[in-house]
XYZ file of N, CA, C and O in Angstrom:
792
model
N -6.966 19.702 -17.731
C -8.185 19.783 -18.521
C -9.370 20.118 -17.639
O -10.261 20.878 -18.027
N -9.423 19.554 -16.426
C -10.509 19.872 -15.504
C -10.541 21.362 -15.202
O -11.610 21.964 -15.090
N -9.355 21.974 -15.030
C -9.286 23.418 -14.762
C -9.855 24.206 -15.928
O -10.545 25.208 -15.741
N -9.575 23.753 -17.166
C -10.108 24.437 -18.339
C -11.620 24.385 -18.353
O -12.293 25.383 -18.627
N -12.186 23.210 -18.051
C -13.637 23.058 -18.077
C -14.299 23.860 -16.968
O -15.362 24.453 -17.156
N -13.678 23.896 -15.783
C -14.218 24.682 -14.670
C -14.209 26.165 -15.019
O -15.178 26.890 -14.776
N -13.094 26.623 -15.623
C -13.009 28.032 -16.015
C -14.065 28.369 -17.060
O -14.692 29.429 -17.010
N -14.273 27.456 -18.006
C -15.279 27.697 -19.043
C -16.669 27.766 -18.439
O -17.487 28.615 -18.800
N -16.958 26.874 -17.505
C -18.267 26.879 -16.852
C -18.478 28.157 -16.059
O -19.573 28.727 -16.035
N -17.415 28.630 -15.401
C -17.524 29.865 -14.629
C -17.798 31.050 -15.548
O -18.617 31.916 -15.241
N -17.126 31.076 -16.696
C -17.368 32.160 -17.653
C -18.802 32.118 -18.158
O -19.467 33.148 -18.270
N -19.279 30.911 -18.464
C -20.647 30.782 -18.970
C -21.660 31.239 -17.935
O -22.678 31.843 -18.258
N -21.367 30.970 -16.664
C -22.299 31.327 -15.603
C -22.408 32.837 -15.417
O -23.403 33.335 -14.889
N -21.374 33.559 -15.835
C -21.383 35.014 -15.636
C -21.893 35.780 -16.851
O -21.947 36.993 -16.839
N -22.268 35.065 -17.903
C -22.749 35.732 -19.107
C -24.057 36.457 -18.808
O -24.965 35.901 -18.216
N -24.145 37.704 -19.226
C -25.346 38.503 -19.014
C -26.484 37.982 -19.856
O -26.298 37.545 -20.986
N -27.692 38.045 -19.307
C -28.864 37.635 -20.058
C -29.079 38.504 -21.273
O -29.788 38.133 -22.201
N -28.457 39.701 -21.303
C -28.613 40.586 -22.452
C -27.861 40.070 -23.668
O -28.158 40.427 -24.799
N -26.849 39.206 -23.413
C -26.045 38.685 -24.532
C -26.691 37.423 -25.064
O -26.183 36.330 -24.887
N -27.858 37.561 -25.645
C -28.590 36.407 -26.148
C -28.011 35.973 -27.490
O -27.528 36.784 -28.277
N -28.075 34.667 -27.747
C -27.545 34.160 -29.004
C -28.383 34.646 -30.176
O -29.606 34.560 -30.146
N -27.723 35.178 -31.173
C -28.398 35.555 -32.400
C -28.249 34.415 -33.400
O -27.238 33.720 -33.423
N -29.283 34.224 -34.216
C -29.208 33.166 -35.209
C -28.060 33.436 -36.177
O -27.833 34.568 -36.598
N -27.340 32.357 -36.521
C -26.394 32.460 -37.615
C -27.177 32.511 -38.920
O -28.332 32.088 -38.987
N -26.542 32.996 -39.965
C -27.217 33.085 -41.263
C -26.251 32.680 -42.366
O -25.030 32.596 -42.148
N -26.818 32.429 -43.539
C -26.002 32.029 -44.679
C -24.902 33.054 -44.937
O -25.159 34.260 -44.961
N -23.685 32.554 -45.104
C -22.547 33.430 -45.364
C -21.764 33.837 -44.140
O -20.665 34.387 -44.271
N -22.289 33.567 -42.940
C -21.540 33.888 -41.720
C -20.296 33.015 -41.622
O -20.307 31.834 -41.989
N -19.222 33.587 -41.111
C -17.986 32.855 -40.843
C -17.673 32.987 -39.363
O -17.573 34.099 -38.841
N -17.530 31.857 -38.691
C -17.187 31.828 -37.268
C -15.766 31.297 -37.143
O -15.471 30.176 -37.564
N -14.867 32.116 -36.609
C -13.465 31.736 -36.437
C -13.204 31.527 -34.959
O -13.462 32.415 -34.140
N -12.707 30.346 -34.600
C -12.468 30.026 -33.199
C -10.998 29.708 -32.962
O -10.313 29.156 -33.824
N -10.540 30.025 -31.757
C -9.235 29.582 -31.263
C -9.497 28.797 -29.983
O -10.180 29.293 -29.080
N -8.973 27.584 -29.926
C -9.232 26.713 -28.783
C -7.926 26.188 -28.188
O -6.924 26.028 -28.888
N -7.970 25.886 -26.902
C -6.976 25.021 -26.274
C -7.624 23.646 -26.179
O -8.738 23.515 -25.655
N -6.950 22.632 -26.709
C -7.543 21.297 -26.835
C -6.665 20.272 -26.124
O -5.440 20.258 -26.312
N -7.301 19.438 -25.320
C -6.559 18.347 -24.681
C -6.820 17.063 -25.444
O -7.968 16.640 -25.612
N -5.755 16.438 -25.928
C -5.827 15.204 -26.697
C -5.613 14.020 -25.756
O -4.576 13.914 -25.109
N -6.619 13.141 -25.696
C -6.575 11.954 -24.839
C -6.680 10.726 -25.731
O -7.751 10.405 -26.247
N -5.556 10.036 -25.950
C -5.489 8.943 -26.919
C -6.076 7.650 -26.371
O -5.909 7.328 -25.192
N -6.722 6.875 -27.268
C -7.246 5.566 -26.882
C -6.120 4.545 -26.760
O -6.164 3.638 -25.929
N -5.100 4.649 -27.627
C -3.915 3.788 -27.558
C -4.272 2.302 -27.588
O -4.010 1.548 -26.651
N -4.877 1.850 -28.693
C -5.121 0.416 -28.874
C -4.137 -0.110 -29.917
O -3.891 0.534 -30.941
N -3.601 -1.296 -29.663
C -2.434 -1.763 -30.402
C -2.541 -3.262 -30.668
O -2.780 -4.039 -29.747
N -2.347 -3.663 -31.945
C -2.384 -5.098 -32.278
C -1.006 -5.668 -32.570
O -0.882 -6.797 -33.049
N 0.047 -4.890 -32.280
C 1.407 -5.356 -32.581
C 1.975 -6.271 -31.500
O 2.980 -6.945 -31.728
N 1.382 -6.249 -30.309
C 1.943 -6.988 -29.182
C 3.034 -6.236 -28.459
O 3.629 -6.752 -27.500
N 3.305 -4.995 -28.884
C 4.376 -4.200 -28.280
C 3.877 -3.267 -27.184
O 4.680 -2.578 -26.547
N 2.575 -3.222 -26.991
C 2.021 -2.316 -25.977
C 2.288 -0.862 -26.299
O 2.688 -0.083 -25.434
N 2.063 -0.477 -27.547
C 2.386 0.873 -27.991
C 1.391 1.898 -27.446
O 0.189 1.668 -27.413
N 1.923 3.047 -27.054
C 1.115 4.191 -26.636
C 1.833 5.465 -27.057
O 3.040 5.461 -27.321
N 1.065 6.570 -27.133
C 1.654 7.899 -27.285
C 1.140 8.764 -26.144
O 0.093 8.497 -25.559
N 1.899 9.809 -25.831
C 1.534 10.666 -24.703
C 0.331 11.535 -25.040
O 0.128 11.958 -26.177
N -0.489 11.807 -24.021
C -1.550 12.801 -24.136
C -0.936 14.191 -24.013
O 0.122 14.364 -23.414
N -1.620 15.194 -24.573
C -1.065 16.542 -24.509
C -2.148 17.571 -24.776
O -3.210 17.253 -25.317
N -1.853 18.816 -24.399
C -2.724 19.948 -24.713
C -2.096 20.736 -25.854
O -0.884 20.975 -25.860
N -2.914 21.123 -26.826
C -2.394 21.739 -28.041
C -3.301 22.876 -28.504
O -4.475 22.930 -28.134
N -2.773 23.783 -29.332
C -3.596 24.867 -29.875
C -4.369 24.391 -31.098
O -3.911 23.509 -31.833
N -5.539 24.976 -31.293
C -6.359 24.608 -32.436
C -7.064 25.855 -32.968
O -7.501 26.706 -32.197
N -7.161 25.969 -34.273
C -7.906 27.045 -34.926
C -8.895 26.404 -35.881
O -8.563 25.424 -36.559
N -10.124 26.924 -35.904
C -11.077 26.372 -36.855
C -11.887 27.481 -37.499
O -12.043 28.574 -36.949
N -12.381 27.159 -38.700
C -13.161 28.100 -39.503
C -14.489 27.431 -39.849
O -14.492 26.381 -40.505
N -15.601 28.025 -39.413
C -16.927 27.469 -39.652
C -17.701 28.391 -40.588
O -17.920 29.564 -40.268
N -18.111 27.832 -41.728
C -18.878 28.600 -42.715
C -20.320 28.107 -42.713
O -20.576 26.899 -42.813
N -21.258 29.048 -42.593
C -22.675 28.700 -42.504
C -23.339 28.765 -43.873
O -23.303 29.793 -44.561
N -23.977 27.654 -44.263
C -24.769 27.606 -45.491
C -26.172 28.162 -45.255
O -26.802 28.694 -46.156
N -26.673 27.983 -44.039
C -27.893 28.623 -43.559
C -27.783 28.681 -42.041
O -26.717 28.379 -41.490
N -28.846 29.041 -41.336
C -28.715 29.244 -39.898
C -28.430 27.961 -39.123
O -27.951 28.022 -37.986
N -28.690 26.804 -39.738
C -28.501 25.538 -39.029
C -27.353 24.688 -39.544
O -26.763 23.920 -38.782
N -27.024 24.780 -40.822
C -26.043 23.875 -41.435
C -24.755 24.632 -41.745
O -24.783 25.712 -42.344
N -23.640 24.034 -41.330
C -22.337 24.669 -41.527
C -21.278 23.608 -41.776
O -21.480 22.423 -41.501
N -20.143 24.046 -42.307
C -18.971 23.184 -42.460
C -17.830 23.793 -41.664
O -17.633 25.014 -41.678
N -17.090 22.936 -40.953
C -15.991 23.417 -40.120
C -14.679 22.761 -40.524
O -14.591 21.526 -40.615
N -13.662 23.580 -40.766
C -12.308 23.104 -41.028
C -11.492 23.321 -39.765
O -11.369 24.453 -39.283
N -10.918 22.231 -39.237
C -10.203 22.248 -37.951
C -8.727 22.051 -38.221
O -8.323 21.068 -38.849
N -7.899 22.983 -37.730
C -6.472 22.966 -38.024
C -5.643 23.118 -36.756
O -6.077 23.719 -35.785
N -4.431 22.577 -36.806
C -3.429 22.826 -35.775
C -2.058 22.764 -36.447
O -1.968 22.663 -37.664
N -1.015 22.840 -35.653
C 0.341 22.689 -36.176
C 0.791 21.249 -35.941
O 0.191 20.539 -35.131
N 1.823 20.761 -36.644
C 2.285 19.388 -36.401
C 2.598 19.165 -34.921
O 3.266 19.984 -34.282
N 2.099 18.058 -34.397
C 2.247 17.753 -32.982
C 3.248 16.622 -32.770
O 3.145 15.563 -33.401
N 4.212 16.861 -31.882
C 5.224 15.842 -31.591
C 4.770 14.988 -30.419
O 4.294 15.495 -29.397
N 4.893 13.671 -30.593
C 4.529 12.730 -29.540
C 5.699 11.791 -29.247
O 6.463 11.423 -30.156
N 5.795 11.393 -27.999
C 6.711 10.319 -27.612
C 5.986 8.991 -27.760
O 4.830 8.860 -27.356
N 6.652 8.017 -28.364
C 6.096 6.677 -28.540
C 6.670 5.775 -27.460
O 7.892 5.759 -27.229
N 5.788 5.016 -26.799
C 6.195 4.117 -25.717
C 5.850 2.673 -26.072
O 4.867 2.406 -26.770
N 6.654 1.765 -25.596
C 6.361 0.333 -25.663
C 6.341 -0.212 -24.250
O 7.373 -0.185 -23.552
N 5.160 -0.623 -23.809
C 4.991 -1.114 -22.432
C 5.547 -0.120 -21.412
O 6.182 -0.496 -20.421
N 5.327 1.156 -21.683
C 5.708 2.207 -20.742
C 7.096 2.767 -20.926
O 7.449 3.772 -20.300
N 7.926 2.161 -21.775
C 9.288 2.635 -21.996
C 9.352 3.409 -23.313
O 8.862 2.937 -24.345
N 9.946 4.596 -23.300
C 10.044 5.424 -24.494
C 10.918 4.739 -25.538
O 12.038 4.293 -25.238
N 10.416 4.653 -26.784
C 11.179 4.009 -27.856
C 11.354 4.928 -29.065
O 11.929 4.512 -30.079
N 10.875 6.168 -28.960
C 11.065 7.086 -30.074
C 10.040 8.201 -30.085
O 9.307 8.406 -29.116
N 10.021 8.921 -31.202
C 9.113 10.045 -31.353
C 8.566 10.075 -32.777
O 9.125 9.466 -33.698
N 7.475 10.799 -32.937
C 6.929 11.085 -34.265
C 6.101 12.357 -34.185
O 5.769 12.827 -33.095
N 5.791 12.911 -35.356
C 4.887 14.049 -35.432
C 3.665 13.662 -36.252
O 3.747 12.793 -37.137
N 2.541 14.306 -35.928
C 1.366 14.093 -36.763
C 0.633 15.417 -36.968
O 0.612 16.275 -36.094
N 0.065 15.560 -38.177
C -0.715 16.742 -38.534
C -2.110 16.256 -38.929
O -2.258 15.567 -39.942
N -3.161 16.615 -38.141
C -4.478 15.995 -38.353
C -5.603 16.957 -38.764
O -6.559 17.151 -38.003
N -5.530 17.631 -39.934
C -6.655 18.480 -40.318
C -7.948 17.669 -40.433
O -7.936 16.512 -40.875
N -9.059 18.287 -40.033
C -10.353 17.603 -39.997
C -11.423 18.521 -40.569
O -11.449 19.715 -40.279
N -12.307 17.949 -41.367
C -13.432 18.692 -41.937
C -14.725 18.033 -41.493
O -14.913 16.828 -41.696
N -15.617 18.806 -40.866
C -16.899 18.267 -40.423
C -18.045 19.092 -41.012
O -17.891 20.268 -41.320
N -19.186 18.451 -41.142
C -20.439 19.127 -41.456
C -21.260 19.150 -40.172
O -21.412 18.118 -39.510
N -21.774 20.318 -39.820
C -22.435 20.504 -38.525
C -23.904 20.879 -38.688
O -24.296 21.528 -39.667
N -24.678 20.507 -37.666
C -26.049 21.011 -37.532
C -26.116 21.812 -36.237
O -25.822 21.287 -35.156
N -26.491 23.083 -36.344
C -26.611 23.978 -35.195
C -28.093 24.095 -34.816
O -28.921 24.487 -35.638
N -28.399 23.750 -33.576
C -29.784 23.724 -33.119
C -30.267 25.129 -32.773
O -29.492 25.988 -32.334
N -31.568 25.344 -32.953
C -32.193 26.589 -32.521
C -32.356 26.549 -31.008
O -32.925 25.605 -30.456
N -31.838 27.546 -30.329
C -31.939 27.621 -28.871
C -31.849 29.082 -28.461
O -31.372 29.929 -29.215
N -32.306 29.367 -27.248
C -32.273 30.726 -26.718
C -31.115 30.861 -25.741
O -31.033 30.117 -24.772
N -30.198 31.778 -25.996
C -29.113 32.052 -25.070
C -27.851 31.258 -25.302
O -26.809 31.559 -24.734
N -27.910 30.224 -26.153
C -26.713 29.453 -26.479
C -26.980 28.699 -27.780
O -28.129 28.570 -28.215
N -25.920 28.180 -28.407
C -26.035 27.552 -29.720
C -25.341 26.185 -29.711
O -24.158 26.071 -30.043
N -26.060 25.119 -29.354
C -25.460 23.780 -29.404
C -25.387 23.250 -30.830
O -26.172 23.651 -31.698
N -24.434 22.342 -31.064
C -24.281 21.757 -32.392
C -23.715 20.350 -32.304
O -23.107 19.954 -31.300
N -23.931 19.594 -33.368
C -23.292 18.287 -33.541
C -22.687 18.267 -34.941
O -23.124 19.003 -35.830
N -21.687 17.415 -35.134
C -21.042 17.356 -36.435
C -20.444 15.986 -36.706
O -20.208 15.194 -35.786
N -20.204 15.718 -37.979
C -19.539 14.487 -38.391
C -18.758 14.790 -39.663
O -19.171 15.638 -40.470
N -17.634 14.099 -39.838
C -16.838 14.372 -41.018
C -15.661 13.444 -41.165
O -15.706 12.295 -40.702
N -14.605 13.960 -41.791
C -13.453 13.147 -42.161
C -12.169 13.787 -41.651
O -11.995 15.007 -41.736
N -11.294 12.945 -41.128
C -9.971 13.377 -40.683
C -8.910 12.784 -41.608
O -8.991 11.616 -42.006
N -7.921 13.595 -41.944
C -6.719 13.114 -42.617
C -5.536 13.411 -41.708
O -5.349 14.562 -41.273
N -4.749 12.397 -41.396
C -3.565 12.590 -40.557
C -2.311 12.207 -41.333
O -2.246 11.132 -41.941
N -1.323 13.091 -41.285
C -0.038 12.851 -41.913
C 1.013 12.680 -40.831
O 1.248 13.586 -40.018
N 1.640 11.509 -40.782
C 2.725 11.250 -39.834
C 4.052 11.638 -40.477
O 4.284 11.390 -41.658
N 4.937 12.242 -39.676
C 6.236 12.670 -40.192
C 7.271 12.601 -39.070
O 6.930 12.348 -37.905
N 8.528 12.851 -39.428
C 9.634 12.854 -38.452
C 9.588 11.626 -37.551
O 9.747 11.713 -36.336
N 9.348 10.470 -38.178
C 9.227 9.221 -37.418
C 10.619 8.707 -37.055
O 11.462 8.488 -37.920
N 10.855 8.528 -35.767
C 12.119 7.973 -35.279
C 11.793 7.000 -34.152
O 11.713 7.381 -32.984
N 11.551 5.763 -34.525
C 11.139 4.733 -33.573
C 12.155 3.593 -33.601
O 12.493 3.081 -34.676
N 12.662 3.233 -32.444
C 13.676 2.184 -32.298
C 14.876 2.461 -33.202
O 15.425 1.560 -33.844
N 15.260 3.746 -33.235
C 16.438 4.125 -34.015
C 16.296 3.858 -35.499
O 17.301 3.668 -36.194
N 15.050 3.828 -35.988
C 14.817 3.567 -37.405
C 14.506 2.116 -37.712
O 14.186 1.779 -38.863
N 14.548 1.249 -36.717
C 14.267 -0.174 -36.942
C 12.775 -0.428 -37.135
O 12.376 -1.465 -37.675
N 11.951 0.503 -36.674
C 10.503 0.392 -36.845
C 9.997 1.637 -37.565
O 10.610 2.708 -37.504
N 8.864 1.483 -38.252
C 8.318 2.599 -39.014
C 6.796 2.532 -38.954
O 6.218 1.521 -38.510
N 6.136 3.617 -39.403
C 4.677 3.646 -39.455
C 4.242 4.145 -40.823
O 4.967 4.900 -41.496
N 3.058 3.735 -41.242
C 2.466 4.240 -42.477
C 2.188 5.722 -42.315
O 1.680 6.167 -41.291
N 2.514 6.493 -43.327
C 2.498 7.951 -43.187
C 1.107 8.586 -43.235
O 0.909 9.676 -42.713
N 0.128 7.945 -43.884
C -1.172 8.575 -44.085
C -2.291 7.792 -43.417
O -2.304 6.555 -43.457
N -3.228 8.524 -42.815
C -4.387 7.912 -42.173
C -5.634 8.706 -42.522
O -5.641 9.942 -42.464
N -6.703 7.987 -42.898
C -8.009 8.597 -43.114
C -9.000 7.947 -42.158
O -8.981 6.725 -41.965
N -9.857 8.762 -41.548
C -10.833 8.213 -40.613
C -11.966 9.185 -40.360
O -11.892 10.366 -40.730
N -12.996 8.695 -39.721
C -14.152 9.527 -39.412
C -13.880 10.402 -38.193
O -12.972 10.133 -37.392
N -14.674 11.446 -38.070
C -14.618 12.329 -36.904
C -16.048 12.661 -36.478
O -16.909 12.910 -37.323
N -16.295 12.650 -35.188
C -17.586 13.012 -34.604
C -17.381 14.177 -33.653
O -16.321 14.289 -33.016
N -18.398 15.008 -33.504
C -18.215 16.268 -32.778
C -19.516 16.706 -32.118
O -20.611 16.486 -32.638
N -19.393 17.327 -30.950
C -20.524 17.979 -30.292
C -19.978 19.169 -29.514
O -18.853 19.125 -28.991
N -20.756 20.244 -29.459
C -20.276 21.413 -28.736
C -21.356 22.449 -28.561
O -22.523 22.244 -28.927
N -20.954 23.577 -28.019
C -21.882 24.678 -27.798
C -21.128 25.995 -27.892
O -19.975 26.095 -27.462
N -21.772 26.992 -28.501
C -21.262 28.358 -28.526
C -22.161 29.214 -27.636
O -23.386 29.238 -27.814
N -21.543 29.917 -26.676
C -22.278 30.729 -25.709
C -21.875 32.184 -25.907
O -20.687 32.513 -25.820
N -22.821 33.078 -26.214
C -22.453 34.469 -26.477
C -21.939 35.165 -25.221
O -22.518 35.051 -24.145
N -20.817 35.885 -25.381
C -20.256 36.649 -24.269
C -20.172 38.137 -24.589
O -19.994 38.968 -23.698
N -20.292 38.477 -25.874
C -20.303 39.871 -26.325
C -20.827 39.859 -27.744
O -21.075 38.792 -28.317
N -21.000 41.020 -28.322
C -21.489 41.075 -29.697
C -20.531 40.341 -30.634
O -19.344 40.648 -30.693
N -21.072 39.338 -31.332
C -20.319 38.539 -32.309
C -19.133 37.802 -31.706
O -18.193 37.415 -32.409
N -19.158 37.562 -30.381
C -18.077 36.830 -29.704
C -18.699 35.732 -28.845
O -19.687 35.959 -28.137
N -18.115 34.528 -28.923
C -18.701 33.360 -28.272
C -17.652 32.588 -27.467
O -16.499 32.459 -27.901
N -18.076 32.087 -26.321
C -17.313 31.069 -25.605
C -17.685 29.728 -26.220
O -18.869 29.423 -26.393
N -16.685 28.927 -26.557
C -16.930 27.634 -27.192
C -16.419 26.495 -26.324
O -15.306 26.550 -25.800
N -17.244 25.473 -26.177
C -16.858 24.212 -25.536
C -17.137 23.109 -26.546
O -18.241 23.035 -27.098
N -16.157 22.255 -26.802
C -16.245 21.321 -27.921
C -15.598 19.988 -27.544
O -14.561 19.948 -26.871
N -16.226 18.889 -27.985
C -15.667 17.548 -27.795
C -15.683 16.831 -29.138
O -16.699 16.845 -29.849
N -14.558 16.219 -29.489
C -14.466 15.467 -30.734
C -13.904 14.073 -30.474
O -13.052 13.883 -29.608
N -14.373 13.118 -31.254
C -13.779 11.786 -31.326
C -13.246 11.628 -32.739
O -14.002 11.730 -33.718
N -11.940 11.404 -32.856
C -11.302 11.328 -34.165
C -10.645 9.957 -34.306
O -9.933 9.498 -33.396
N -10.882 9.319 -35.437
C -10.362 7.970 -35.658
C -9.085 8.044 -36.494
O -9.113 8.379 -37.681
N -7.952 7.744 -35.833
C -6.630 7.817 -36.442
C -5.904 6.495 -36.184
O -5.802 6.047 -35.036
N -5.421 5.873 -37.254
C -4.670 4.633 -37.081
C -3.536 4.580 -38.087
O -3.550 5.281 -39.113
N -2.548 3.746 -37.795
C -1.422 3.580 -38.708
C -0.875 2.166 -38.597
O -0.900 1.564 -37.509
N -0.414 1.639 -39.714
C 0.250 0.329 -39.699
C 1.680 0.496 -39.203
O 2.374 1.443 -39.592
N 2.106 -0.424 -38.350
C 3.469 -0.417 -37.799
C 4.258 -1.552 -38.437
O 3.773 -2.682 -38.528
N 5.471 -1.241 -38.890
C 6.304 -2.273 -39.503
C 7.674 -2.304 -38.843
O 8.148 -1.312 -38.294
N 8.287 -3.451 -38.913
C 9.654 -3.638 -38.410
C 10.419 -4.435 -39.449
O 9.964 -5.506 -39.869
N 11.561 -3.894 -39.893
C 12.327 -4.561 -40.946
C 11.540 -4.707 -42.235
O 11.740 -5.660 -42.992
N 10.618 -3.801 -42.488
C 9.818 -3.849 -43.708
C 8.640 -4.789 -43.653
O 7.899 -4.917 -44.625
N 8.427 -5.440 -42.509
C 7.329 -6.394 -42.348
C 6.284 -5.806 -41.408
O 6.622 -5.327 -40.314
N 5.018 -5.851 -41.812
C 3.964 -5.303 -40.977
C 3.855 -6.085 -39.676
O 3.737 -7.315 -39.670
N 3.901 -5.346 -38.548
C 3.804 -5.969 -37.230
C 2.391 -5.870 -36.658
O 2.042 -6.615 -35.742
N 1.582 -4.934 -37.183
C 0.230 -4.749 -36.663
C -0.228 -3.318 -36.878
O 0.411 -2.548 -37.603
N -1.328 -2.972 -36.240
C -1.927 -1.650 -36.383
C -2.010 -0.971 -35.036
O -2.381 -1.597 -34.030
N -1.654 0.303 -35.026
C -1.758 1.114 -33.810
C -2.830 2.171 -34.032
O -2.789 2.917 -35.008
N -3.818 2.199 -33.137
C -4.909 3.157 -33.225
C -4.753 4.216 -32.138
O -4.761 3.890 -30.951
N -4.614 5.463 -32.563
C -4.555 6.578 -31.613
C -5.969 6.932 -31.160
O -6.240 7.081 -29.962
N -6.894 7.082 -32.110
C -8.331 7.302 -31.874
C -8.599 8.228 -30.683
O -9.276 7.846 -29.722
N -8.100 9.461 -30.712
C -8.218 10.314 -29.524
C -9.606 10.924 -29.341
O -10.370 11.098 -30.288
N -9.892 11.262 -28.092
C -10.971 12.183 -27.746
C -10.311 13.523 -27.465
O -9.296 13.582 -26.759
N -10.870 14.595 -28.034
C -10.293 15.925 -27.863
C -11.306 16.828 -27.171
O -12.415 17.033 -27.682
N -10.915 17.357 -26.021
C -11.756 18.273 -25.245
C -11.226 19.686 -25.471
O -10.070 19.972 -25.146
N -12.058 20.579 -26.001
C -11.595 21.922 -26.326
C -12.408 23.013 -25.671
O -13.624 22.899 -25.483
N -11.717 24.096 -25.315
C -12.343 25.312 -24.795
C -11.681 26.491 -25.485
O -10.454 26.542 -25.629
N -12.495 27.459 -25.938
C -11.908 28.600 -26.607
C -12.904 29.713 -26.843
O -14.009 29.727 -26.287
N -12.506 30.623 -27.698
C -13.339 31.768 -28.056
C -13.554 31.790 -29.565
O -12.666 31.397 -30.330
N -14.733 32.260 -29.984
C -15.051 32.377 -31.392
C -15.538 33.771 -31.733
O -16.161 34.439 -30.904
N -15.237 34.195 -32.959
C -15.649 35.508 -33.439
C -16.432 35.330 -34.739
O -15.955 34.657 -35.671
N -17.604 35.930 -34.830
C -18.439 35.825 -36.023
C -18.177 37.021 -36.945
O -18.169 38.166 -36.512
N -17.986 36.720 -38.222
C -17.750 37.741 -39.229
C -18.840 37.684 -40.301
O -19.403 36.628 -40.569
C-alpha cells in the first residue's frame, strides 16, 4: 500500500500546471477504477479472537453530480474471499460483497478537487465455511460509511484519484445455532486509481 501511495504522489507531482481542475457540473458522470487496500479492524466479542486477512482488491465507482459541489457515488467490487482466523489459526473462509452508496461534497479548489462523503454500506456474506460448518455468520450487514479523497487532473477529463473510506461492517457469529457474539470487520480502505469524466 505504501508503494501505491508513493506512486500516486509521484504522479501528482508531475502534473502540468496547464491541467487545471475544471468545475464539475450538474449531469456529469465520473467513472473511476481503483486499487484498494482493505485493512480490517477485527474486533470480536465471541472470545474466539476472530480476524480476517487484509487484502488489496479492485474497485469501480460511479459518481453522478447534481451540481458542481454535490454528488452521489456508488462503489462496487466483486465478491471478496477472506480467510477466517481464531487466535491466529485458520478456521475457514467466507466471501463478502460490500456495495456502498455515499453522498459527497466536492470543494471548490484550484488545480485539484477534494471531497468528503458519508453514506450507507450493505454487505452480503456468502460461501461461509467456518469450523467445517459448525459455526456460521449472519448473512446481511448494514452500516455507515465515511469517505475523503481528492481528484487531481492529469489530462482532459481524466483524474488521478486518492481515496480513503471507513466502512462499518459487522456480523453475528453463531455456533450450533446459538449466538456466540459479534464480529466487526469495520475496515479502512485506502484507494488509488484513475477517473474519467463523461
